[in-house]
Amino acid sequence: MMTKLSTGKTMNGATAALLPRAGGPMTASSPITTLFLDIGGILLTNGWDRNTRTRAADKFGLDKDEMNERHHLTFDTYEEGKLSLDEYLNRVV
């Protein structure tokens, strides 16, 4: 689900929910207390790594190399919130 911010930009709804006041400026009353960087596959599972994509391709009889190539061409756009999950999956699978 895409969310339109007060700035006019759109982003993934889950990401937008983490922003103070749907993309409004930070204020002294909302300090940053925790910062997570690059936690995929380290603290939490990233859920859709190469092994998982390979298993999905095997399970559904898809070409692993083609699917992986489409993933690499599409994932950044999805991660930036410019594609919905359905749009990403339609392009990759």
mmCIF file with all atom_site columns, C-alpha atoms in Angstrom, residues 11-64:
data_model
loop_
_atom_site.group_PDB
_atom_site.id
_atom_site.type_symbol
_atom_site.label_atom_id
_atom_site.label_alt_id
_atom_site.label_comp_id
_atom_site.label_asym_id
_atom_site.label_entity_id
_atom_site.label_seq_id
_atom_site.pdbx_PDB_ins_code
_atom_site.Cartn_x
_atom_site.Cartn_y
_atom_site.Cartn_z
_atom_site.occupancy
_atom_site.B_iso_or_equiv
_atom_site.pdbx_formal_charge
_atom_site.auth_seq_id
_atom_site.auth_comp_id
_atom_site.auth_asym_id
_atom_site.auth_atom_id
_atom_site.pdbx_PDB_model_num
ATOM 1  C CA . MET A 1 11 ? 6.208  5.834   -0.207  1.00 0.00 ? 11 MET A CA 1
ATOM 2  C CA . ASN A 1 12 ? 5.536  2.351   1.061   1.00 0.00 ? 12 ASN A CA 1
ATOM 3  C CA . GLY A 1 13 ? 2.847  2.547   3.771   1.00 0.00 ? 13 GLY A CA 1
ATOM 4  C CA . ALA A 1 14 ? 4.895  0.554   6.295   1.00 0.00 ? 14 ALA A CA 1
ATOM 5  C CA . THR A 1 15 ? 7.823  2.935   5.872   1.00 0.00 ? 15 THR A CA 1
ATOM 6  C CA . ALA A 1 16 ? 5.582  6.008   6.101   1.00 0.00 ? 16 ALA A CA 1
ATOM 7  C CA . ALA A 1 17 ? 4.095  4.716   9.364   1.00 0.00 ? 17 ALA A CA 1
ATOM 8  C CA . LEU A 1 18 ? 7.547  4.967   10.943  1.00 0.00 ? 18 LEU A CA 1
ATOM 9  C CA . LEU A 1 19 ? 7.866  8.665   10.141  1.00 0.00 ? 19 LEU A CA 1
ATOM 10 C CA . PRO A 1 20 ? 6.723  11.239  12.699  1.00 0.00 ? 20 PRO A CA 1
ATOM 11 C CA . ARG A 1 21 ? 3.385  12.778  11.715  1.00 0.00 ? 21 ARG A CA 1
ATOM 12 C CA . ALA A 1 22 ? 3.377  11.110  8.280   1.00 0.00 ? 22 ALA A CA 1
ATOM 13 C CA . GLY A 1 23 ? 6.520  12.795  7.038   1.00 0.00 ? 23 GLY A CA 1
ATOM 14 C CA . GLY A 1 24 ? 6.380  16.028  9.037   1.00 0.00 ? 24 GLY A CA 1
ATOM 15 C CA . PRO A 1 25 ? 9.537  17.615  10.425  1.00 0.00 ? 25 PRO A CA 1
ATOM 16 C CA . MET A 1 26 ? 11.162 16.235  13.571  1.00 0.00 ? 26 MET A CA 1
ATOM 17 C CA . THR A 1 27 ? 10.731 18.410  16.620  1.00 0.00 ? 27 THR A CA 1
ATOM 18 C CA . ALA A 1 28 ? 12.348 18.529  20.048  1.00 0.00 ? 28 ALA A CA 1
ATOM 19 C CA . SER A 1 29 ? 9.324  16.655  21.402  1.00 0.00 ? 29 SER A CA 1
ATOM 20 C CA . SER A 1 30 ? 10.051 13.642  19.187  1.00 0.00 ? 30 SER A CA 1
ATOM 21 C CA . PRO A 1 31 ? 13.737 12.771  19.655  1.00 0.00 ? 31 PRO A CA 1
ATOM 22 C CA . ILE A 1 32 ? 15.368 9.859   17.887  1.00 0.00 ? 32 ILE A CA 1
ATOM 23 C CA . THR A 1 33 ? 15.989 7.176   20.485  1.00 0.00 ? 33 THR A CA 1
ATOM 24 C CA . THR A 1 34 ? 16.966 4.201   18.307  1.00 0.00 ? 34 THR A CA 1
ATOM 25 C CA . LEU A 1 35 ? 18.487 3.848   14.862  1.00 0.00 ? 35 LEU A CA 1
ATOM 26 C CA . PHE A 1 36 ? 18.613 0.541   12.960  1.00 0.00 ? 36 PHE A CA 1
ATOM 27 C CA . LEU A 1 37 ? 20.795 0.294   9.879   1.00 0.00 ? 37 LEU A CA 1
ATOM 28 C CA . ASP A 1 38 ? 21.057 -2.628  7.469   1.00 0.00 ? 38 ASP A CA 1
ATOM 29 C CA . ILE A 1 39 ? 19.417 -5.144  9.772   1.00 0.00 ? 39 ILE A CA 1
ATOM 30 C CA . GLY A 1 40 ? 18.170 -7.483  7.027   1.00 0.00 ? 40 GLY A CA 1
ATOM 31 C CA . GLY A 1 41 ? 19.606 -10.936 7.559   1.00 0.00 ? 41 GLY A CA 1
ATOM 32 C CA . ILE A 1 42 ? 21.579 -9.886  10.647  1.00 0.00 ? 42 ILE A CA 1
ATOM 33 C CA . LEU A 1 43 ? 19.106 -9.091  13.421  1.00 0.00 ? 43 LEU A CA 1
ATOM 34 C CA . LEU A 1 44 ? 15.977 -10.061 11.492  1.00 0.00 ? 44 LEU A CA 1
ATOM 35 C CA . THR A 1 45 ? 15.382 -12.180 8.434   1.00 0.00 ? 45 THR A CA 1
ATOM 36 C CA . ASN A 1 46 ? 15.134 -10.235 5.207   1.00 0.00 ? 46 ASN A CA 1
ATOM 37 C CA . GLY A 1 47 ? 12.586 -12.847 4.130   1.00 0.00 ? 47 GLY A CA 1
ATOM 38 C CA . TRP A 1 48 ? 13.367 -12.805 0.401   1.00 0.00 ? 48 TRP A CA 1
ATOM 39 C CA . ASP A 1 49 ? 17.066 -13.500 -0.017  1.00 0.00 ? 49 ASP A CA 1
ATOM 40 C CA . ARG A 1 50 ? 18.705 -15.512 -2.806  1.00 0.00 ? 50 ARG A CA 1
ATOM 41 C CA . ASN A 1 51 ? 18.055 -18.853 -1.047  1.00 0.00 ? 51 ASN A CA 1
ATOM 42 C CA . THR A 1 52 ? 14.364 -18.081 -0.536  1.00 0.00 ? 52 THR A CA 1
ATOM 43 C CA . ARG A 1 53 ? 13.956 -16.914 -4.135  1.00 0.00 ? 53 ARG A CA 1
ATOM 44 C CA . THR A 1 54 ? 15.691 -20.098 -5.343  1.00 0.00 ? 54 THR A CA 1
ATOM 45 C CA . ARG A 1 55 ? 13.378 -22.282 -3.247  1.00 0.00 ? 55 ARG A CA 1
ATOM 46 C CA . ALA A 1 56 ? 10.315 -20.408 -4.563  1.00 0.00 ? 56 ALA A CA 1
ATOM 47 C CA . ALA A 1 57 ? 11.527 -20.816 -8.163  1.00 0.00 ? 57 ALA A CA 1
ATOM 48 C CA . ASP A 1 58 ? 12.067 -24.542 -7.614  1.00 0.00 ? 58 ASP A CA 1
ATOM 49 C CA . LYS A 1 59 ? 8.675  -24.981 -5.934  1.00 0.00 ? 59 LYS A CA 1
ATOM 50 C CA . PHE A 1 60 ? 6.773  -23.230 -8.748  1.00 0.00 ? 60 PHE A CA 1
ATOM 51 C CA . GLY A 1 61 ? 8.918  -24.370 -11.688 1.00 0.00 ? 61 GLY A CA 1
ATOM 52 C CA . LEU A 1 62 ? 10.308 -20.921 -12.524 1.00 0.00 ? 62 LEU A CA 1
ATOM 53 C CA . ASP A 1 63 ? 13.664 -20.122 -14.128 1.00 0.00 ? 63 ASP A CA 1
ATOM 54 C CA . LYS A 1 64 ? 15.906 -19.197 -11.165 1.00 0.00 ? 64 LYS A CA 1
#
